[in-house]
Short mmCIF file of C-alpha atoms in Angstrom, two decimals:
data_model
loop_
_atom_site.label_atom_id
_atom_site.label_comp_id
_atom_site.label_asym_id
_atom_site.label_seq_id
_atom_site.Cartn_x
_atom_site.Cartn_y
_atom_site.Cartn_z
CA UNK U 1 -5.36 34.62 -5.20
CA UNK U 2 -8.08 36.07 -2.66
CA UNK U 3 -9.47 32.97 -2.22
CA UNK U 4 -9.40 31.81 1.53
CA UNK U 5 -8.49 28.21 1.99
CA UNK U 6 -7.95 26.29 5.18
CA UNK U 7 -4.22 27.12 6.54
CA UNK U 8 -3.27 23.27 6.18
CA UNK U 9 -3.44 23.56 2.72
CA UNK U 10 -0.36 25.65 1.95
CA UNK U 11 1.76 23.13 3.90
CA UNK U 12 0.53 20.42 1.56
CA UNK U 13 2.63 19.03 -1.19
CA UNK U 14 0.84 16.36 -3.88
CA UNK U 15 1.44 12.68 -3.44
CA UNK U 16 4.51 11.74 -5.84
CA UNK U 17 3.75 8.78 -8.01
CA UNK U 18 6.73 7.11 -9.71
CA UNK U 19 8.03 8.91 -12.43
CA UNK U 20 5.88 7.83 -15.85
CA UNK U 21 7.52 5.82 -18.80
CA UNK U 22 6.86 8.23 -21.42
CA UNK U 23 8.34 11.06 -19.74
CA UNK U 24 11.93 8.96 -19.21
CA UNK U 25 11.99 7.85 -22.53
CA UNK U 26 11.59 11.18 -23.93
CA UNK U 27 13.93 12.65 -20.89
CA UNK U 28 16.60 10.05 -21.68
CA UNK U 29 15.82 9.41 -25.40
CA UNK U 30 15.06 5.53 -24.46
CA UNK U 31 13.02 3.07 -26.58
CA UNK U 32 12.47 0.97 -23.67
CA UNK U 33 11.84 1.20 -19.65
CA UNK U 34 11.32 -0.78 -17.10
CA UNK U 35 9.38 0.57 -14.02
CA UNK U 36 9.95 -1.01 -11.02
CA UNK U 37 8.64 1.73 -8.56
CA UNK U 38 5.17 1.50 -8.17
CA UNK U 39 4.29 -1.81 -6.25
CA UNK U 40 2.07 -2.65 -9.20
CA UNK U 41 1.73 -6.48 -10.38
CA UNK U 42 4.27 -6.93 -13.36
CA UNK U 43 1.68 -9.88 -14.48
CA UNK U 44 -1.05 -7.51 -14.62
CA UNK U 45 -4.64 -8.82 -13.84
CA UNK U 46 -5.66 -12.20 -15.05
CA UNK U 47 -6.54 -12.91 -18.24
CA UNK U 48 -10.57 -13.55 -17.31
CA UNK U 49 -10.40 -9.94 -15.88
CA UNK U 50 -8.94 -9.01 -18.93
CA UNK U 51 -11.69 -10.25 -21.22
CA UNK U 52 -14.66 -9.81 -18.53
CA UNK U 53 -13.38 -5.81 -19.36
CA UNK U 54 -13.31 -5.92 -23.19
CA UNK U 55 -17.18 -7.24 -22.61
CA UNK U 56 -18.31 -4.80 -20.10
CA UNK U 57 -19.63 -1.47 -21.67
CA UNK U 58 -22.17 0.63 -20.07
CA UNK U 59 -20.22 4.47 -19.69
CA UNK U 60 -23.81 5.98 -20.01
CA UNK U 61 -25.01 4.46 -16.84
CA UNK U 62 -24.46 5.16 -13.21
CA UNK U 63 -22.54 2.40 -11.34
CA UNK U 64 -24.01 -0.04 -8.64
CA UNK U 65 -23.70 2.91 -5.32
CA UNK U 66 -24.08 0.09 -3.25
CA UNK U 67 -21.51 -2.45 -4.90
CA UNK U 68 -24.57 -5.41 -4.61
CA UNK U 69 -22.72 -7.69 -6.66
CA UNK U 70 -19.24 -7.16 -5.53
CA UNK U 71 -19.96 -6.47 -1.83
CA UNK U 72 -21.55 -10.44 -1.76
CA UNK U 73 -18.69 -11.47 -3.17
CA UNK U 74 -15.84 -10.21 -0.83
CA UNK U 75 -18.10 -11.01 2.07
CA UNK U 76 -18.50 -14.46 0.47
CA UNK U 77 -14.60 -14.68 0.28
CA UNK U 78 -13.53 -13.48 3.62
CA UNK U 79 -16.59 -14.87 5.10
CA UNK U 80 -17.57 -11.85 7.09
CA UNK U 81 -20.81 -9.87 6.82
CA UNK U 82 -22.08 -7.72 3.93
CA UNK U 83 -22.55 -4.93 6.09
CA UNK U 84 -18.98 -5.04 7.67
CA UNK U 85 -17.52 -3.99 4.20
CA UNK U 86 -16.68 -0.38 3.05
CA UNK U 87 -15.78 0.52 -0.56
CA UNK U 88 -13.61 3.30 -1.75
CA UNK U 89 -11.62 4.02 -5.25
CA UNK U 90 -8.49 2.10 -3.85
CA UNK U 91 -8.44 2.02 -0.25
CA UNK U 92 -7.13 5.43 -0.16
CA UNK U 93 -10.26 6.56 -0.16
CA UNK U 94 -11.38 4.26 2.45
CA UNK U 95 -8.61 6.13 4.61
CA UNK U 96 -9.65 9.97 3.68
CA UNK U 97 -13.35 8.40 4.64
CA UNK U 98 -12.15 7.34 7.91
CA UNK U 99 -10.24 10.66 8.83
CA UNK U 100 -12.81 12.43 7.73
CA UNK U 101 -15.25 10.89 10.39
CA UNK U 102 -13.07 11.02 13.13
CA UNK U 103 -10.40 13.30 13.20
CA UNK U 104 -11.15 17.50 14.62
CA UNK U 105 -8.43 20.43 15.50
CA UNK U 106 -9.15 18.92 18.88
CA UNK U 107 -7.31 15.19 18.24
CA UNK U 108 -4.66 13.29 17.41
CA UNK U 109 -3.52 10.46 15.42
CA UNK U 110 -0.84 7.72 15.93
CA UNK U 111 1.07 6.67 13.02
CA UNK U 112 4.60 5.04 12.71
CA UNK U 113 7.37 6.73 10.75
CA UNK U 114 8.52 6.17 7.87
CA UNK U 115 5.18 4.46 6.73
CA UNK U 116 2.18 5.57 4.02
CA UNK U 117 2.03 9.15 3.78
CA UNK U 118 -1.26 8.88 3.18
CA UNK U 119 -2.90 8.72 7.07
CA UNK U 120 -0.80 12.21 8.02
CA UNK U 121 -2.07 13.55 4.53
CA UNK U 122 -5.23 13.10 5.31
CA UNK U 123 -4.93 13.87 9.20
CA UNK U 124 -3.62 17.32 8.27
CA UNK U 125 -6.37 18.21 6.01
CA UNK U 126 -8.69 17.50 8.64
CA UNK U 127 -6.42 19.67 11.31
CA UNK U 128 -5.77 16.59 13.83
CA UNK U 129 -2.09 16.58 15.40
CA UNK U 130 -0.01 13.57 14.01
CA UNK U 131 1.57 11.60 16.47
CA UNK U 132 4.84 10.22 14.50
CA UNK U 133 6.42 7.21 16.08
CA UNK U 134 9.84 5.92 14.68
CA UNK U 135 10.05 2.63 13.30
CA UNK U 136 12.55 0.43 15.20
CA UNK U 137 14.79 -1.56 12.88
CA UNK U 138 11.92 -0.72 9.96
CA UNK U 139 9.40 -2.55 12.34
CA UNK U 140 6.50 -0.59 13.81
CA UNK U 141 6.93 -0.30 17.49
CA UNK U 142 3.51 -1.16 18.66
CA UNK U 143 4.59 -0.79 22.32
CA UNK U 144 5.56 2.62 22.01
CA UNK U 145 2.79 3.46 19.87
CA UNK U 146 0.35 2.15 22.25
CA UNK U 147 2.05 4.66 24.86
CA UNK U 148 1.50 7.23 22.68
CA UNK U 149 -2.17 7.14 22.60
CA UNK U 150 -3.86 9.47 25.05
CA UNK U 151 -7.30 10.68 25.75
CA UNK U 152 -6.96 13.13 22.26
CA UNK U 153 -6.36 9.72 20.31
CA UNK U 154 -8.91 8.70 17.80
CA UNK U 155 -6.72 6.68 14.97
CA UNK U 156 -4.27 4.36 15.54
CA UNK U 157 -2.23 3.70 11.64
CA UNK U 158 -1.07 -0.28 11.14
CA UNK U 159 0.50 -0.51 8.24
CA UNK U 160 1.33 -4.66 8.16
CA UNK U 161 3.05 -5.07 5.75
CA UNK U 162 4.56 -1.47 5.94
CA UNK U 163 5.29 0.63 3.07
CA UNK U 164 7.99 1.14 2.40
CA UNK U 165 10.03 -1.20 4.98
CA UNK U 166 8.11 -3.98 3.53
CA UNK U 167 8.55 -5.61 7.20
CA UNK U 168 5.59 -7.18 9.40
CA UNK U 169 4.81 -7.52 12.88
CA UNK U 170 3.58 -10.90 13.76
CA UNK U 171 0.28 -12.26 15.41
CA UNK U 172 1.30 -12.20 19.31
CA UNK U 173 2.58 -8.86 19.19
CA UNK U 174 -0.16 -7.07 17.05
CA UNK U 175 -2.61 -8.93 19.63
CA UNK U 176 -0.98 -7.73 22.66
CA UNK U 177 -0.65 -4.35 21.18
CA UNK U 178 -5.07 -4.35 20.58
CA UNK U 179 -5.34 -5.57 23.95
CA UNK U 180 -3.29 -2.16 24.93
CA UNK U 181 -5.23 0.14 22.92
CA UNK U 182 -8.42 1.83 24.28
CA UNK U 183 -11.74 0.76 23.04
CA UNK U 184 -12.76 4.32 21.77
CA UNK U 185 -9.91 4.33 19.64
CA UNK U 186 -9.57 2.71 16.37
CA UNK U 187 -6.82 0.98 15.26
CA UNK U 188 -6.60 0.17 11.48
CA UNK U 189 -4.84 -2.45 10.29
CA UNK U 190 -3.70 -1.64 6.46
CA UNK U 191 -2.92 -4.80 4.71
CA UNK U 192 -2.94 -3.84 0.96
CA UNK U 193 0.32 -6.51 0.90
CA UNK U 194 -1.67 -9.30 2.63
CA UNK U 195 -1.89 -11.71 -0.44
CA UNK U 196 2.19 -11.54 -0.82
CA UNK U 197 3.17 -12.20 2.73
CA UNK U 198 4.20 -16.13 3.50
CA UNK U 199 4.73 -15.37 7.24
CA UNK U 200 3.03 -18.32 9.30
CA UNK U 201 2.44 -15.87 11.95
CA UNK U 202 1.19 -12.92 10.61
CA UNK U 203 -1.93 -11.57 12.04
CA UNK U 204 -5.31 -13.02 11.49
CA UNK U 205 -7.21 -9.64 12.04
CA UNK U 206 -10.38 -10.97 10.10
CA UNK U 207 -10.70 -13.46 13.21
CA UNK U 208 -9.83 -10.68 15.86
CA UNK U 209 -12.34 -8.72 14.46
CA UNK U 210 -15.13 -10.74 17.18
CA UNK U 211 -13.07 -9.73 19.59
CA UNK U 212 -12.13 -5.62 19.03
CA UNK U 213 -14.98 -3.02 17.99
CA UNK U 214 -12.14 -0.51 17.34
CA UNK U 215 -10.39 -2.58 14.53
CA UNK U 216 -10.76 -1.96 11.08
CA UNK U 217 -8.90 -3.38 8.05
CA UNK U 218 -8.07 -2.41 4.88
CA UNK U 219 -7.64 -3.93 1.49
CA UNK U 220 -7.12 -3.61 -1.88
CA UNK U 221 -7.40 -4.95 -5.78
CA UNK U 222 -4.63 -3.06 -6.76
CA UNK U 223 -1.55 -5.20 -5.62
CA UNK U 224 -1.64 -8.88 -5.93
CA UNK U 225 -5.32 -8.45 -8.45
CA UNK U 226 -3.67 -6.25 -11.04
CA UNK U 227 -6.01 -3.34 -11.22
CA UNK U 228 -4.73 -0.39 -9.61
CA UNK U 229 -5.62 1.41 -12.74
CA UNK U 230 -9.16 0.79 -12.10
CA UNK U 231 -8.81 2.48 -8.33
CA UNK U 232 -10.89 0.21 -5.79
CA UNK U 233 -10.47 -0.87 -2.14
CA UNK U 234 -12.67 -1.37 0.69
CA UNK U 235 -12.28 -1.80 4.47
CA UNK U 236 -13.80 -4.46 6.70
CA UNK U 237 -14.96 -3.21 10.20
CA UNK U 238 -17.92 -4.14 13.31
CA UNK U 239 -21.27 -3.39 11.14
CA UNK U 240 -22.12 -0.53 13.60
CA UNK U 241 -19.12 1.26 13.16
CA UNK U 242 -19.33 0.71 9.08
CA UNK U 243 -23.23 2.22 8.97
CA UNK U 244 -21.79 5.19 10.58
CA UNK U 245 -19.35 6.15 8.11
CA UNK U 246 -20.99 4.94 5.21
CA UNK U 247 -22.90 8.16 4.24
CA UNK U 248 -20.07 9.86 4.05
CA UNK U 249 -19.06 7.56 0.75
CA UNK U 250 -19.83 9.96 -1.85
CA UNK U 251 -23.01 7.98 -4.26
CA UNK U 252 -21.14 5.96 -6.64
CA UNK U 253 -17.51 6.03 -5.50
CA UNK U 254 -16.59 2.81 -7.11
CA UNK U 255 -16.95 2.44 -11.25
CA UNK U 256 -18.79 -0.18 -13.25
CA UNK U 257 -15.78 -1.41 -14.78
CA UNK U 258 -13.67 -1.73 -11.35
CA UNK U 259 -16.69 -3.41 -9.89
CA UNK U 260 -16.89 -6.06 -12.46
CA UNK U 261 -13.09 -6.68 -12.36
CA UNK U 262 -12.99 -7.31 -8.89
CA UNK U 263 -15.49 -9.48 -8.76
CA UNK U 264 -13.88 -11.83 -11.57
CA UNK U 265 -10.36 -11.44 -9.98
CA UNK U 266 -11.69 -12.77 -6.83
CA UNK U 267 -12.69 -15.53 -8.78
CA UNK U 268 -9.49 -16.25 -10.72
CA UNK U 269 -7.32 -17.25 -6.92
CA UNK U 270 -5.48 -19.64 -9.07
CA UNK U 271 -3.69 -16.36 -10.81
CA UNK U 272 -3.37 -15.30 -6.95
CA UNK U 273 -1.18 -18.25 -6.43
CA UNK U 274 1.29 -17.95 -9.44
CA UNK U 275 1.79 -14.27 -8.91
CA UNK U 276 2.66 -15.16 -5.00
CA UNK U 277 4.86 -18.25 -6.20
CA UNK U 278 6.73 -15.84 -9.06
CA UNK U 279 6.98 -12.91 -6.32
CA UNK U 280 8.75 -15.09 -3.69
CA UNK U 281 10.67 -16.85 -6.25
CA UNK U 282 12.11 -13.28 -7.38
CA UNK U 283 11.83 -11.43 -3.98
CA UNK U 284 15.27 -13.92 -3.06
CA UNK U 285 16.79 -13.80 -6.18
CA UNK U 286 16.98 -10.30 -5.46
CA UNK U 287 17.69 -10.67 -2.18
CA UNK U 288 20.67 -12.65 -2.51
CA UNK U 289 21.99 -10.13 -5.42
CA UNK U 290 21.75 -7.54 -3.27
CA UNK U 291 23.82 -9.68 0.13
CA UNK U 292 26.38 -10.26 -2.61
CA UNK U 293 26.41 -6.41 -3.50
CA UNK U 294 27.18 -5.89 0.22
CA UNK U 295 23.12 -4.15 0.47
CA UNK U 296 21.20 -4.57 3.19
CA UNK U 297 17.50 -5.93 2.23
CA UNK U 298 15.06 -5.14 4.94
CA UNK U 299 13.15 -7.98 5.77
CA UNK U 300 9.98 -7.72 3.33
CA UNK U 301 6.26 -9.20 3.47
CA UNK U 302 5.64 -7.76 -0.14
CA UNK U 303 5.81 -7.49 -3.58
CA UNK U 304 9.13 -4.79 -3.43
CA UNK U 305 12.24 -4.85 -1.34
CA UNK U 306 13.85 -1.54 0.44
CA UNK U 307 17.53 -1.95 -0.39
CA UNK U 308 19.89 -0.30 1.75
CA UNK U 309 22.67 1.28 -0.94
CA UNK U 310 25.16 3.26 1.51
CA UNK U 311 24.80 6.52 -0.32
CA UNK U 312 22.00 8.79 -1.25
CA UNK U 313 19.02 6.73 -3.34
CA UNK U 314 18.76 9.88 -5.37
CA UNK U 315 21.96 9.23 -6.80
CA UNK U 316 21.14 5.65 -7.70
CA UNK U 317 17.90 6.40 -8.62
CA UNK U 318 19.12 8.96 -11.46
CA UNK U 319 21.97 6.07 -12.01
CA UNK U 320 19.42 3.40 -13.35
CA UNK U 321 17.02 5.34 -14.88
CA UNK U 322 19.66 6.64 -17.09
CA UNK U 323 19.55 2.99 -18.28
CA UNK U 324 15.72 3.21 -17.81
CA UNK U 325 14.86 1.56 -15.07
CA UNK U 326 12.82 3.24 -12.61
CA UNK U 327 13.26 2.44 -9.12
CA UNK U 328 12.32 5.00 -6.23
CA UNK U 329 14.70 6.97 -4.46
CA UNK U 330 14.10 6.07 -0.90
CA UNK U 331 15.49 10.08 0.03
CA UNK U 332 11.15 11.17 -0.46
CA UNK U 333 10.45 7.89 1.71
CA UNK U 334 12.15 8.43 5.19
CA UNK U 335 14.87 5.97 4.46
CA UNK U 336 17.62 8.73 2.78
CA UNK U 337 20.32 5.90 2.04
CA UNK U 338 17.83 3.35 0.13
CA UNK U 339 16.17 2.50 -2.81
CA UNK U 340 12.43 0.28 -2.90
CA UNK U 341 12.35 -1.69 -5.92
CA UNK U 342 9.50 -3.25 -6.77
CA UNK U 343 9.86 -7.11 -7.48
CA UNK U 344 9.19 -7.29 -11.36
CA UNK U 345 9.39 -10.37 -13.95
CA UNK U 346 12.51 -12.56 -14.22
CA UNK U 347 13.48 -10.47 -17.30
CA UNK U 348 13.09 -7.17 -15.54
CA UNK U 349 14.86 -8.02 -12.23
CA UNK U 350 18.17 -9.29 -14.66
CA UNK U 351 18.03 -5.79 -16.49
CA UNK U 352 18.09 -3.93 -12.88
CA UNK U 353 20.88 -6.38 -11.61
CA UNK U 354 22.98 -6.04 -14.39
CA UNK U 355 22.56 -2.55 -14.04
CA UNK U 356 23.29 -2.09 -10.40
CA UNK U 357 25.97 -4.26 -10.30
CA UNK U 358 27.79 -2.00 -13.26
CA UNK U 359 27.32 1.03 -11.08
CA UNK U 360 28.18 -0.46 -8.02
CA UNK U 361 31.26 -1.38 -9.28
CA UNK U 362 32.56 1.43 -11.16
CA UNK U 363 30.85 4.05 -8.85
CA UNK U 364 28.70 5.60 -12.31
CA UNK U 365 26.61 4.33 -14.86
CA UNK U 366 28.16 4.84 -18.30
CA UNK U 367 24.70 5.91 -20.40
#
């Protein structure tokens, strides 16, 4: 090819989804899978989303660019301003927006590691060093991060709850840790797991938002609101640093159909609650399994658990989706010895139990 391309590119590998249900069934000659490897909702979306989309049909128009409708609505239910809200298809997009606008050859960005490979991703493309600060004990260490920072810094990555240590850091220390952080850099908070957590103390950033230009959240429909399928997110910032990145939202980012689902899930919080009930409820079933498997759990915020196995979460990986459950090998995650499972349905979570135990304790899975 005599194409020229930046140099970053050919150090770039595609993001890895969870391996798809109709490719293990044909793989493994399976009638049946469970996939547990995604983070996704196993209750899907509620059921008014579900018939607010059967009645919405308008493919030969252009979507609202400006999300009117929608972008009243989330400002309505965090109670913050309409122009302090950012929309993106999922809130990855929100985070290739804000690299985009900030990051040169000439700067850097903190991150933790392990955590969402989607801020170096992004970083790289755009030529910035990355700044990789280990997690301690699967938290971030916000002290060291904040050392980190130097005049170069732009970005500062939060991911609270992280993925894919599902752990949290609480209210005093994310507030000391702002306090730390210059006020030309930005610090984003990434809370896609915010509706799962039950912490008393985790942060409040909507609040600290009066207090810090340089802190911008993130959020997202696709966890806890079913529609990752349907790809929309948004951030919530100071309006003068929203305006400014704002053109760079390409003209109608965000779909009809993902629009008008997200404004009925928003309305539907008593779905919200059952799905956080049902997730805690199975979050320490699972937990417990795992304590009586002689697994370590990492503390988790979220809708999945990071399960400490002892041996390489390839090998388990390939041992339960033999019996077709798909978990995610935590070897592509920065954690080589552990598996994340998502939390699935009562019914699911038996199915993987049952099948972990077998392995774990016969050392293989008979297929």
């Amino acid at each position: 090819m005599k194409m020229k391309m930046k140099p970053v590119v050919n150090q770039l590998r595609p993001y890895e989804p969870g391996k798809p249900i109709e490719d293990v069934k044909a793989e493994y000659g399976l009638d049946k899978v469970i996939k547990l490897a995604s983070n996704e909702n196993p209750y899907g979306s509620s059921q008014a989303v579900q018939k607010r989309l059967t009645e919405a049909s308008t493919p030969q128009l252009y979507p609202d660019g400006h999300a009117s409708v929608l972008r009243r609505a989330v400002a309505n239910h965090l109670q913050v301003e309409e122009g302090q809200l950012l929309f993106g298809a999922g809130s990855d997009e929100v985070i290739l927006l804000l690299c985009r606008a900030m990051l040169t050859e000439d700067t850097n960005t903190v991150m933790a590691t392990p955590t969402f490979s989607q801020y170096k991703h992004n970083a790289l493309i755009e030529g910035a060093e990355i700044i990789e600060v280990p997690l301690k004990d699967g938290f971030h260490d916000l002290p060291a991060m904040a050392e980190a920072i130097d005049e170069k810094t732009r970005i500062v990555w939060v991911c609270n709850p992280n993925n894919p240590s599902g752990t949290y850091n609480n209210a005093d220390d994310f507030s000391a840790f702002m306090e730390r952080v210059p006020s030309d850099v930005l610090v984003v908070s990434d809370e896609a797991y915010a509706e799962y957590v039950e912490a008393d103390d985790y942060p409040d950033t909507l609040s600290l938002l009066k207090s810090y230009d340089n802190l911008f959240i993130l959020r997202t429909f696709s966890k806890m609101y079913g529609l990752a399928g349907l790809r929309i997110g948004y951030g919530v910032g100071v309006k003068d640093f929203v305006s400014k990145v704002e053109p760079l939202r390409p003209p109608f980012n965000t779909t009809t159909l993902a629009q008008t689902a997200a404004i009925t899930a928003l309305e539907t919080q008593t779905f919200v609650a059952d799905c956080h009930r049902n997730n805690l409820h199975e979050k320490k079933k699972l937990e417990s399994f795992f304590r009586d498997q002689d697994c370590y759990c990492y503390p988790s915020e979220t809708n999945f658990i990071l399960v400490d196995v002892g041996v390489s979460g390839d090998d388990v990986f390939q041992a339960l989706i033999r019996r077709g459950i798909i978990v995610r090998s935590g070897e592509a995650l920065g954690f080589p010895h552990c598996i994340r499972i998502s939390i699935g349905t009562e019914n699911e979570n038996e199915q993987l139990m049952t099948a972990f135990a077998e392995w774990n304790a016969h050392g293989k899975m008979k297929v």
